[in-house]
mmCIF file of C-alpha atoms in Angstrom:
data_model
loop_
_atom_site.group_PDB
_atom_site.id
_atom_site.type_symbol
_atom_site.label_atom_id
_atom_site.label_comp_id
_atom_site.label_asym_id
_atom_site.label_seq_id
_atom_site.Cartn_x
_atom_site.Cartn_y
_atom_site.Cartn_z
ATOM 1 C CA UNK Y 1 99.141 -14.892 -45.390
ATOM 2 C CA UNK Y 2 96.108 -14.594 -43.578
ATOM 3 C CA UNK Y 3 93.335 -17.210 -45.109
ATOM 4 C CA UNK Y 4 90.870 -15.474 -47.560
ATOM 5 C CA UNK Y 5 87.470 -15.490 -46.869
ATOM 6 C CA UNK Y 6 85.716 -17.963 -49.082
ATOM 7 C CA UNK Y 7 82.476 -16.160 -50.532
ATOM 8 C CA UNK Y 8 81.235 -19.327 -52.182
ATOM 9 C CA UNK Y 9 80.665 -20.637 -48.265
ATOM 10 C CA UNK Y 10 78.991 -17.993 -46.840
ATOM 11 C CA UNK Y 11 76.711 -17.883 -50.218
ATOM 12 C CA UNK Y 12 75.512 -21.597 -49.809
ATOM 13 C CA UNK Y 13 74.641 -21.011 -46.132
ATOM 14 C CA UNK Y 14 72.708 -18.391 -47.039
ATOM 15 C CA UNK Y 15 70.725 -20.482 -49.748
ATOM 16 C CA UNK Y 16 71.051 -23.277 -46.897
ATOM 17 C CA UNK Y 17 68.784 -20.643 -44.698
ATOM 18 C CA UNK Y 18 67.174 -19.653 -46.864
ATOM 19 C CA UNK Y 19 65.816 -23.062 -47.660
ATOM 20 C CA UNK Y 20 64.975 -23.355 -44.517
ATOM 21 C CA UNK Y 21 62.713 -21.009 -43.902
ATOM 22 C CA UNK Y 22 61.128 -21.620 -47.267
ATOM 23 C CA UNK Y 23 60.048 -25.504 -46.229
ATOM 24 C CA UNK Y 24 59.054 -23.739 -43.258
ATOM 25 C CA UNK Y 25 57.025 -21.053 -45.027
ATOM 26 C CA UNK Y 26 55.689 -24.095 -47.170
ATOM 27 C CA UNK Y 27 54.667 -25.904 -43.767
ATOM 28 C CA UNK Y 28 52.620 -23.086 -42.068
ATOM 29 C CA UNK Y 29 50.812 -22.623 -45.089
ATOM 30 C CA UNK Y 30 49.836 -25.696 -45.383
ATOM 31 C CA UNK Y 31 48.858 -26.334 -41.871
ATOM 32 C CA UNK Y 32 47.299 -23.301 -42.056
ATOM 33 C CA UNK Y 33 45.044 -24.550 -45.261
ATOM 34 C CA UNK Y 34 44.415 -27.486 -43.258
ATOM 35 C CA UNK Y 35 43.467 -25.651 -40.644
ATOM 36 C CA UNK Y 36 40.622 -23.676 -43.076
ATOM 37 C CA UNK Y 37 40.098 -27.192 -44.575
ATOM 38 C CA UNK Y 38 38.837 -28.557 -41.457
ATOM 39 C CA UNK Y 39 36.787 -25.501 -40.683
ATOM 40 C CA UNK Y 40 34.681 -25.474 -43.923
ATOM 41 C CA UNK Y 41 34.422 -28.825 -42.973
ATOM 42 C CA UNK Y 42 32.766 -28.735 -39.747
ATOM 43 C CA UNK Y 43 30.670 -25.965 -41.123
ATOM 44 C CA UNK Y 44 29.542 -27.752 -43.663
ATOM 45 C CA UNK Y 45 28.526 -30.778 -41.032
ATOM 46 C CA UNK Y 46 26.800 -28.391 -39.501
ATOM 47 C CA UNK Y 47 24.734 -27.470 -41.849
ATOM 48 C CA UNK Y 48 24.088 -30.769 -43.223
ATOM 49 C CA UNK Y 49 22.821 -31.991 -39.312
ATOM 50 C CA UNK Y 50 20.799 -28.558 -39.444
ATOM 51 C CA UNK Y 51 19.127 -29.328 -42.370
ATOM 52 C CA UNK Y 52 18.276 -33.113 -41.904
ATOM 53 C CA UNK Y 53 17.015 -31.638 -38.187
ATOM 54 C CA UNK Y 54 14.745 -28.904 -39.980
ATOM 55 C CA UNK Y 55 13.680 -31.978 -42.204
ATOM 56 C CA UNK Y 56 12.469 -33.894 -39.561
ATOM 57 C CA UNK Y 57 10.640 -30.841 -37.614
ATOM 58 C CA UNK Y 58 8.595 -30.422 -40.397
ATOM 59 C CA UNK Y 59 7.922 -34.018 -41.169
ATOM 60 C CA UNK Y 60 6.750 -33.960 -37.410
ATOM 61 C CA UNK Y 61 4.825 -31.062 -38.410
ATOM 62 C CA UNK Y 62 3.488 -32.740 -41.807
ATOM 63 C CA UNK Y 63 2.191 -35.704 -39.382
ATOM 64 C CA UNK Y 64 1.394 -33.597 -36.727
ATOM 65 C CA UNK Y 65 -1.426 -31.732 -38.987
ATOM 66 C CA UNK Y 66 -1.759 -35.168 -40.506
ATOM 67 C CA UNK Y 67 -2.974 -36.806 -37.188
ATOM 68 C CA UNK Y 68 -4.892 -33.713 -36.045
ATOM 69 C CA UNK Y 69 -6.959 -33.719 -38.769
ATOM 70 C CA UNK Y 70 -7.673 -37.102 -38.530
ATOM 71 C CA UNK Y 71 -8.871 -36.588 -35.323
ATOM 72 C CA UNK Y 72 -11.287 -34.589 -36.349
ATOM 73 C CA UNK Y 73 -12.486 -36.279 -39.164
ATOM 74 C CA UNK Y 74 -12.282 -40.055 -38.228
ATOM 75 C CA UNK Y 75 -15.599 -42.293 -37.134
ATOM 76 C CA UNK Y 76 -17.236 -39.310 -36.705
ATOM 77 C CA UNK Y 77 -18.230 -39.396 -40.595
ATOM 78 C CA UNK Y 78 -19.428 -42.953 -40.504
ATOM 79 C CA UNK Y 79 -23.102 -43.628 -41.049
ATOM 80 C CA UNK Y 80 -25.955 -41.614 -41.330
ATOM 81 C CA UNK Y 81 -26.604 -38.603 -39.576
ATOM 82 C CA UNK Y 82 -28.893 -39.541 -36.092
ATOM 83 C CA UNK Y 83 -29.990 -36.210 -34.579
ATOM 84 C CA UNK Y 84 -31.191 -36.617 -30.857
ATOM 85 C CA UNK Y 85 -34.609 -36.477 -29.845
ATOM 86 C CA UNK Y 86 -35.777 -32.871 -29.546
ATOM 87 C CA UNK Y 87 -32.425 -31.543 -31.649
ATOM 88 C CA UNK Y 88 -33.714 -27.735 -32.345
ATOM 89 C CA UNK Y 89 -31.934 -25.421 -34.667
ATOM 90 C CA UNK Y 90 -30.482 -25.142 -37.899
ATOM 91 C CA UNK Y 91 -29.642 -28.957 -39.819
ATOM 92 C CA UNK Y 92 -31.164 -29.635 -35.686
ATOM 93 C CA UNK Y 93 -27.914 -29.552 -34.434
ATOM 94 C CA UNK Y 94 -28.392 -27.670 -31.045
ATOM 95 C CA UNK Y 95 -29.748 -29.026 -27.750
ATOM 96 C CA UNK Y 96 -31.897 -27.584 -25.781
ATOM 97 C CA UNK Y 97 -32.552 -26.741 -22.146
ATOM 98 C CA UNK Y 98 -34.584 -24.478 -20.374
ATOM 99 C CA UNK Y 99 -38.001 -23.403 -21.654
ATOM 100 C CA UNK Y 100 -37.739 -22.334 -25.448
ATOM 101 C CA UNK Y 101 -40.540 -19.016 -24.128
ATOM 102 C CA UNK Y 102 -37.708 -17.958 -21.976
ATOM 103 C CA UNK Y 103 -36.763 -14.040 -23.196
ATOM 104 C CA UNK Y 104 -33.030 -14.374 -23.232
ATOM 105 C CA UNK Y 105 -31.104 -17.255 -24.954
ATOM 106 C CA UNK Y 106 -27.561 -18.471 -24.180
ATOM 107 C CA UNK Y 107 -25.665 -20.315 -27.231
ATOM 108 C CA UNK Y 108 -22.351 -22.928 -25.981
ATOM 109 C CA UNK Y 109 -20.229 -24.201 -27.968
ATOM 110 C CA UNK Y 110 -18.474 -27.252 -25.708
ATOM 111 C CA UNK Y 111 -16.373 -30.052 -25.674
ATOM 112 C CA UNK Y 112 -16.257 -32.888 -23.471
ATOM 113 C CA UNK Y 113 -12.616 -32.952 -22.853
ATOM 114 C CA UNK Y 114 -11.892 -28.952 -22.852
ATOM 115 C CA UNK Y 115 -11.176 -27.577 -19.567
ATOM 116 C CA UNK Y 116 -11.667 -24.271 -20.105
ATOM 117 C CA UNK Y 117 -14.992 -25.530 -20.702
ATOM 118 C CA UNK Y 118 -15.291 -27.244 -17.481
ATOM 119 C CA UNK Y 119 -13.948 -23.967 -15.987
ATOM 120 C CA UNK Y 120 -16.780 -22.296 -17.701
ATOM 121 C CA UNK Y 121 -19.329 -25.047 -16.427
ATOM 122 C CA UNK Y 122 -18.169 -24.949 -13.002
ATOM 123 C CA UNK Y 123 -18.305 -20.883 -12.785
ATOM 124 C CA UNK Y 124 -21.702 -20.647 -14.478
ATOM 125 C CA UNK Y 125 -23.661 -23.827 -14.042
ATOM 126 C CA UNK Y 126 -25.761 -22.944 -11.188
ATOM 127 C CA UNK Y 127 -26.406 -19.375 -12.403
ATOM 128 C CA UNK Y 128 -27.581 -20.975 -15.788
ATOM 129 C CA UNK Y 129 -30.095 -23.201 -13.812
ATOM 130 C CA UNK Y 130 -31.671 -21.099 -11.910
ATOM 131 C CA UNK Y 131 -32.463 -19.043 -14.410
ATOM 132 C CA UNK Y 132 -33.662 -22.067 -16.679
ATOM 133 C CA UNK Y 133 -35.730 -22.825 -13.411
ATOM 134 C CA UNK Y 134 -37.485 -19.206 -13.523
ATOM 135 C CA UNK Y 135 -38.225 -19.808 -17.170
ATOM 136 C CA UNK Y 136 -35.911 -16.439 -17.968
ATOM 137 C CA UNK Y 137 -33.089 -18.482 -19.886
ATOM 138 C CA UNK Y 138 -32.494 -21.119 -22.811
ATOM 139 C CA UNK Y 139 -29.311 -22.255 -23.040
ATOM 140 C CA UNK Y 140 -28.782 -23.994 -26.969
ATOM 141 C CA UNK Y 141 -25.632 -26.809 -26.341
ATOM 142 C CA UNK Y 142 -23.391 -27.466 -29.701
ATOM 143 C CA UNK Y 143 -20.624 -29.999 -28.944
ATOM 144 C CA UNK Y 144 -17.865 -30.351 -30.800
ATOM 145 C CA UNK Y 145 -14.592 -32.414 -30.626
ATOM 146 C CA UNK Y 146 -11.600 -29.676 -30.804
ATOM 147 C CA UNK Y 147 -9.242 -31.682 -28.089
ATOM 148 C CA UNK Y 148 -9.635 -34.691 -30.334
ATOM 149 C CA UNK Y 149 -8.225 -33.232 -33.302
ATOM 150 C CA UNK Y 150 -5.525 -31.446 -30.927
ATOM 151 C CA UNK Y 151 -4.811 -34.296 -28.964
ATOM 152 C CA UNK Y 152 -5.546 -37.589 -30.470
ATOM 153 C CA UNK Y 153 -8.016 -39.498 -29.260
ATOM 154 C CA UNK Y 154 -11.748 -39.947 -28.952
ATOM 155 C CA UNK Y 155 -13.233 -38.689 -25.865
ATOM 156 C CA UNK Y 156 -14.723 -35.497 -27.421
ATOM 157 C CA UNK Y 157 -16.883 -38.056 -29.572
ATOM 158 C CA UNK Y 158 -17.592 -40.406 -27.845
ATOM 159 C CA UNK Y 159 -18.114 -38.078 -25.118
ATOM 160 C CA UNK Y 160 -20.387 -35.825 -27.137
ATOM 161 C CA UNK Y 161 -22.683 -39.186 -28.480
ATOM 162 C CA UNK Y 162 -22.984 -40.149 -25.203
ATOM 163 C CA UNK Y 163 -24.450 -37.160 -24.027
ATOM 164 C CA UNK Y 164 -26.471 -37.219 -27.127
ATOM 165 C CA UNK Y 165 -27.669 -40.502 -25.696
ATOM 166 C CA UNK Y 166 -28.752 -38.986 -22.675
ATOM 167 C CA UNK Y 167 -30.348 -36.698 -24.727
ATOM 168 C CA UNK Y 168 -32.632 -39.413 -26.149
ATOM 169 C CA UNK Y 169 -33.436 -40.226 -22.739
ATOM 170 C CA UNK Y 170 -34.461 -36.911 -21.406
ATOM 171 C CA UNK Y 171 -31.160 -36.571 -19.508
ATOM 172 C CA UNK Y 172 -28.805 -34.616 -21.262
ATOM 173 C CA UNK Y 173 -28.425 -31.861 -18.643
ATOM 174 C CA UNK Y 174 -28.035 -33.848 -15.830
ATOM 175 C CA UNK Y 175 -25.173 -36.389 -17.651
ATOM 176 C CA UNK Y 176 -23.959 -33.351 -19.193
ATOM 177 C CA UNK Y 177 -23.013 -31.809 -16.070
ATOM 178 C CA UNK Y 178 -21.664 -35.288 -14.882
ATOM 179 C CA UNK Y 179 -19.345 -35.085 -17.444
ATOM 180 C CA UNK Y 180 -18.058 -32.216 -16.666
ATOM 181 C CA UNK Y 181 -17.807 -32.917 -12.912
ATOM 182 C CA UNK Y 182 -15.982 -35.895 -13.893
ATOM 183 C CA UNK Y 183 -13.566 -34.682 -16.734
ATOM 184 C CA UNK Y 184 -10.363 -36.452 -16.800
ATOM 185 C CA UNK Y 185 -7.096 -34.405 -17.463
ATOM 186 C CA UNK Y 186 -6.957 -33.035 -21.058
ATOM 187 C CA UNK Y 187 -3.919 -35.969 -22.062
ATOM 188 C CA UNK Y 188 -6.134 -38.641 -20.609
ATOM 189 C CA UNK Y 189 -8.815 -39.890 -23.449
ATOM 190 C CA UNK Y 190 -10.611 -41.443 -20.776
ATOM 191 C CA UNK Y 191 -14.260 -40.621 -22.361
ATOM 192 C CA UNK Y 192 -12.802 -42.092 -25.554
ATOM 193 C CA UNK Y 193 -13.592 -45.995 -23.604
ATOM 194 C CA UNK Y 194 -17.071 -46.569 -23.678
ATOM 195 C CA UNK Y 195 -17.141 -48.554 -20.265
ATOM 196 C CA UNK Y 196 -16.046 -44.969 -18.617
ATOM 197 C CA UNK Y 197 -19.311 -43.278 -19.943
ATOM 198 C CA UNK Y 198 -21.500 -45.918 -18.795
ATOM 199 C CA UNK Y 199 -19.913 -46.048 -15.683
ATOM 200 C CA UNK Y 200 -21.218 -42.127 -15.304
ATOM 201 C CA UNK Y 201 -24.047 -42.857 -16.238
ATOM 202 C CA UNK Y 202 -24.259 -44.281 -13.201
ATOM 203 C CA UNK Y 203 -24.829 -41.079 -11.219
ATOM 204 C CA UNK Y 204 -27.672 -40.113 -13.082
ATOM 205 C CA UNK Y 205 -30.594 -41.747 -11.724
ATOM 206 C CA UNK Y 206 -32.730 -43.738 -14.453
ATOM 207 C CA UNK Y 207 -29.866 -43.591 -17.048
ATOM 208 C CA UNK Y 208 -28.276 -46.537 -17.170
ATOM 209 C CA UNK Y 209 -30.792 -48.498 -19.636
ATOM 210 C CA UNK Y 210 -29.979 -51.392 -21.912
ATOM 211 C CA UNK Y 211 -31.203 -48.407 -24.558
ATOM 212 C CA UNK Y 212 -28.792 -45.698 -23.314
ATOM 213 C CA UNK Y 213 -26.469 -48.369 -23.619
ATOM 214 C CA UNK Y 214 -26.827 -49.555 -27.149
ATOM 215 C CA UNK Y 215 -26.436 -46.059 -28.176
ATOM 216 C CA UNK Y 216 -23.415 -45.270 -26.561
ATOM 217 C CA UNK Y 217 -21.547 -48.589 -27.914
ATOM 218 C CA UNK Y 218 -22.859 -48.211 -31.157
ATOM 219 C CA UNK Y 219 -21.797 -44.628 -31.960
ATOM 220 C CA UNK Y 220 -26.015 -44.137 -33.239
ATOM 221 C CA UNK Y 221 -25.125 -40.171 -32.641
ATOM 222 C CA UNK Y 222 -21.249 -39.460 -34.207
ATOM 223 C CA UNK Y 223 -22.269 -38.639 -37.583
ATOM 224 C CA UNK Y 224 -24.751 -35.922 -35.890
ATOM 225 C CA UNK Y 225 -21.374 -35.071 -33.904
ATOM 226 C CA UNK Y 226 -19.500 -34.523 -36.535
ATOM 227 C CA UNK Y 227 -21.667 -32.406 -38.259
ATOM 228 C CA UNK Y 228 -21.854 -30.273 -35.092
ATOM 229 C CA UNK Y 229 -18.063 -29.743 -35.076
ATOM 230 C CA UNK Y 230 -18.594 -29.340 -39.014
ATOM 231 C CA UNK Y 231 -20.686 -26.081 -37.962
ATOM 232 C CA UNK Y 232 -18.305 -25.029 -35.130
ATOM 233 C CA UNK Y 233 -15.490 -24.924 -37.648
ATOM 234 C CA UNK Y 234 -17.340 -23.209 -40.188
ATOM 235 C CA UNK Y 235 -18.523 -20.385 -37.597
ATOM 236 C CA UNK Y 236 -14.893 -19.938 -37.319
ATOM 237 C CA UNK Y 237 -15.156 -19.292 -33.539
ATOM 238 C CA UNK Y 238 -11.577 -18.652 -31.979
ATOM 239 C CA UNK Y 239 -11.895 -21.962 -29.650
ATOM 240 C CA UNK Y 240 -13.896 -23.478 -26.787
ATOM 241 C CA UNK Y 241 -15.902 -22.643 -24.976
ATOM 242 C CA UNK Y 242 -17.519 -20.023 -27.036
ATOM 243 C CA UNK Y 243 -20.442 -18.361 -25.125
ATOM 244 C CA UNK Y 244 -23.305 -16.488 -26.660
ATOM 245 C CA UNK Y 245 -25.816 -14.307 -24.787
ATOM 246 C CA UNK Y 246 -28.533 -13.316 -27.565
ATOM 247 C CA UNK Y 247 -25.913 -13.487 -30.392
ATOM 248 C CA UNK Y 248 -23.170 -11.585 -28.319
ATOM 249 C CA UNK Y 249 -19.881 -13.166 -27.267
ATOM 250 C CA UNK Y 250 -20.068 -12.854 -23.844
ATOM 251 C CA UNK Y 251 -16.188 -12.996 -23.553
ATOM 252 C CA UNK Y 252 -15.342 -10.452 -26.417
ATOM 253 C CA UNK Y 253 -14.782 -7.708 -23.782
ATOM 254 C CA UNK Y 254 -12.257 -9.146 -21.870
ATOM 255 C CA UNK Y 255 -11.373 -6.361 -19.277
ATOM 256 C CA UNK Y 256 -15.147 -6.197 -19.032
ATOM 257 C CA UNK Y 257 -16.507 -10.154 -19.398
ATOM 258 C CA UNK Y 258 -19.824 -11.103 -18.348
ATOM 259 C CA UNK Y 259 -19.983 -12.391 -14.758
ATOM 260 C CA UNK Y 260 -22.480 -15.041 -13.509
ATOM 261 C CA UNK Y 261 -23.835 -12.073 -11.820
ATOM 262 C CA UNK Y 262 -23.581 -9.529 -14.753
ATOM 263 C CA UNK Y 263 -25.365 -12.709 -16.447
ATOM 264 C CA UNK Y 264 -28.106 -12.887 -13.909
ATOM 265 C CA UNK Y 265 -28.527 -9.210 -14.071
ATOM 266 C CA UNK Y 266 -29.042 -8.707 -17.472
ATOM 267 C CA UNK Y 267 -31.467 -11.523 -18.064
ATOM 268 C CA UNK Y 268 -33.377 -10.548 -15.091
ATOM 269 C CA UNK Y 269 -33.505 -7.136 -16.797
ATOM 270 C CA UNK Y 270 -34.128 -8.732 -20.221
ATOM 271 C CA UNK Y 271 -37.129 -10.399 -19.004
ATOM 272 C CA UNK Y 272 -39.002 -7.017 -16.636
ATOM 273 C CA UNK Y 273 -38.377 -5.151 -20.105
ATOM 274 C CA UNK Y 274 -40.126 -8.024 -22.092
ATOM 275 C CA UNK Y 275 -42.816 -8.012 -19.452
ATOM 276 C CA UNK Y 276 -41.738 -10.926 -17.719
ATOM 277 C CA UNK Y 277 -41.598 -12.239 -14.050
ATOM 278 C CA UNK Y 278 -38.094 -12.298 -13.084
ATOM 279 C CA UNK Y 279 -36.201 -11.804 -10.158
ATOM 280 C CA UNK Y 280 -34.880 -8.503 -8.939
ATOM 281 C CA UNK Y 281 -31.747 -7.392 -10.803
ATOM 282 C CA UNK Y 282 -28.996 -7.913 -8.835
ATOM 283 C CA UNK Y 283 -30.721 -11.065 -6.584
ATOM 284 C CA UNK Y 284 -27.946 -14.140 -6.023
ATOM 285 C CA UNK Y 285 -24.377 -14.330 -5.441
ATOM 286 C CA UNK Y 286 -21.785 -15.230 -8.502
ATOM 287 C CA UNK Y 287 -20.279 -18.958 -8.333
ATOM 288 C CA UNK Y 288 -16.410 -18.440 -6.616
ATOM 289 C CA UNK Y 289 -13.601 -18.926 -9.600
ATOM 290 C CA UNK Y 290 -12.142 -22.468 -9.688
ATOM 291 C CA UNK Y 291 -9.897 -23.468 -12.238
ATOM 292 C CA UNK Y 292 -8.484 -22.967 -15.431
ATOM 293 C CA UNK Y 293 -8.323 -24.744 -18.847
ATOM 294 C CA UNK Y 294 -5.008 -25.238 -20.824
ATOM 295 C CA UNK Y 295 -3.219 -25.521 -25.501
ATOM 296 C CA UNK Y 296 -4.069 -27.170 -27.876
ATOM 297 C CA UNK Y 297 -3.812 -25.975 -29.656
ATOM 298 C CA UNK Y 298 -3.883 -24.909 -28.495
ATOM 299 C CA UNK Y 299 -3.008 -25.267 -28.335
ATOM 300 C CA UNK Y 300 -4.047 -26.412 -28.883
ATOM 301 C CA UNK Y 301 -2.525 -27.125 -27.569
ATOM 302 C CA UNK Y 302 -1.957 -25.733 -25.131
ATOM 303 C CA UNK Y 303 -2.307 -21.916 -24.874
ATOM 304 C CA UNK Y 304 -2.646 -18.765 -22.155
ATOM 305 C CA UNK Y 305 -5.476 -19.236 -19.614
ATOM 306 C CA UNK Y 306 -7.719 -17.183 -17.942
ATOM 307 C CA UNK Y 307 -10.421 -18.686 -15.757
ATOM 308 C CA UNK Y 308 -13.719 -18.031 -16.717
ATOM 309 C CA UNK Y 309 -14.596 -16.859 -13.712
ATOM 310 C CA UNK Y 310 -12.791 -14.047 -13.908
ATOM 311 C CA UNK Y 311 -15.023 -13.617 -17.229
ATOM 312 C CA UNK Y 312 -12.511 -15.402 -19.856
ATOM 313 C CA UNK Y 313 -12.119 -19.125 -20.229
ATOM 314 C CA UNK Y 314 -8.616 -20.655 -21.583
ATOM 315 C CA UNK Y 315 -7.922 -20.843 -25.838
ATOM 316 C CA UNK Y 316 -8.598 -24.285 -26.587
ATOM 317 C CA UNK Y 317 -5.820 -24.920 -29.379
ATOM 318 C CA UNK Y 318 -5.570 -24.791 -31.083
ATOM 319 C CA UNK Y 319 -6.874 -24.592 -32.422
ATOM 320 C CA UNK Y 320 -3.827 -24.777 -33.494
ATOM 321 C CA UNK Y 321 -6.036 -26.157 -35.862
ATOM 322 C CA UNK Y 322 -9.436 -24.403 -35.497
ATOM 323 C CA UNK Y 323 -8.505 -21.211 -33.511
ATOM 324 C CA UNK Y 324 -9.913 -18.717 -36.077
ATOM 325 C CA UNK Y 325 -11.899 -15.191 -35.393
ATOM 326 C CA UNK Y 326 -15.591 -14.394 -34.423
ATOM 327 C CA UNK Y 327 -14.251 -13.942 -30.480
ATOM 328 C CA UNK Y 328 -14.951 -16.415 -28.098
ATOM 329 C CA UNK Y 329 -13.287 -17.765 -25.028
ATOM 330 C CA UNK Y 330 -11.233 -20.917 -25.115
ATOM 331 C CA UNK Y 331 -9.180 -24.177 -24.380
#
């Protein structure tokens, strides 16, 4: 008799296989949980390194704007407020060059370390003194001390009392445009030693007095500096250098900026309206471009740049910090 076939066997392989695959069912899942387990994980590490990086960012920030503005504020506040001799202008915080008859007045607002402002200074300068040397221009300095508050440092105020010293001495345009000649680069707080402005004052014949001297070490001039920059950021002026021909931003058009020719031309013209004696419109040749300022912010730092030669100076940063409306060209 052929064997019968035993149904019990075949049944408990089947539950056998069956087994099987359910440990292996049981497996996947679970490798696939861990698999989900470790990538909510590393999610979740991401985040948490996100976060503590967007903490610190804006700690950097916090003492970033912590720093800046105590830059601006710093020694600058001590004492009592010194004006320079001859200081014109309201709370006298402008200086003065050129003769104060002259028809047409130019307004600059400056710092010592900007270099869009030495862009400006370089482009301009000797169109500005010949017209303060035909008695057809004023020119009304305001310094300020933007790049410290953007950079750190004290250059712009120590810079700007200096020149205040010179000021006392009846030198202020001949130090201030030593200054400028001699600008270090905008990370470099050179004019923040005092042994680097007396050293300039070394090109300026008759300068260099035990007087000049005093003043410069002693800071006699940084509470009148800080007022200045007090003014500046009140004025809300977009950055440095902001130029003013009779009230008007001379930089406001910027397809269209005033030239050191278009300058020379219109106070020229300024003065034959007024009955003056100047020059024939159109008489002198514009000072060649040469150079550029930077940001800080601009910032200001650091920012976009436009020489002022080609009628726009750089946005002094920023003003990061100061840059505000009321047009002007800048650093």
């Amino acid at each position: 008799m052929p064997p019968c076939f035993v149904w019990p066997n075949v049944s408990e392989k089947s539950d056998g296989g069956n087994r099987d695959a359910t440990k292996r069912s049981a497996r996947e899942r679970l490798q696939e949980e861990r698999q989900r387990q470790k990538t909510r994980d590393k999610r979740r590490r991401t985040l948490i390194v996100a976060s503590a990086v967007v903490g610190v960012l804006g700690l950097a920030t916090v003492v970033g704007v912590i720093a800046a503005n105590t830059g601006k504020s710093g020694s600058s506040k001590a004492g009592p407020v010194v004006a320079p001799s001859g200081a014109t202008g309201k709370d006298a915080l402008a200086i003065q060059t050129g003769k104060p008859e002259a028809k047409s007045a130019l307004t600059v607002w400056e710092d010592f370390r900007c270099p869009a402002c030495k862009s400006f200074e370089d482009n301009y300068r000797d169109t500005i003194h010949e017209l303060e040397a035909k008695g057809l221009l004023k020119v009304d300095y305001h310094l300020v001390t933007l790049i410290d508050g953007n950079m750190g440092g004290s250059g712009s105020l120590k810079g700007a009392n200096a020149a205040a010293c010179a000021q006392d001495a009846g030198k202020f345009t001949e130090y201030h445009d030593v200054l400028f000649q001699n600008q270090p680069q905008e990370v470099d707080d050179a004019y923040g030693k005092n042994a680097k402005l007396l050293e300039l004052a070394g090109k300026v014949n008759g300068l260099d007095t035990p007087e000049f001297r005093s003043c410069v070490e002693n800071g006699t001039h940084n509470s009148w500096v800080g007022k200045s920059h007090e003014a500046f950021t009140a004025g809300k002026f977009r950055g440095t250098p902001t130029v003013l021909l009779d009230g008007k931003n001379i930089f406001a058009d910027e397809a269209n900026p005033v030239t050191p020719q278009k300058l020379k031309e219109r106070v020229e013209a300024a003065a034959k309206g007024s009955g003056g004696t100047g020059a024939e419109t159109g008489a002198g040749k514009a000072s060649p471009s040469t150079g550029s300022g930077t940001k800080s912010g601009a910032k200001a730092s650091p920012s976009a740049t436009k020489t002022a030669g080609n009628g726009s100076a750089n946005r002094s940063s920023t003003s990061s910090s100061t840059s505000s409306s009321n047009g002007s060209s800048g650093d």
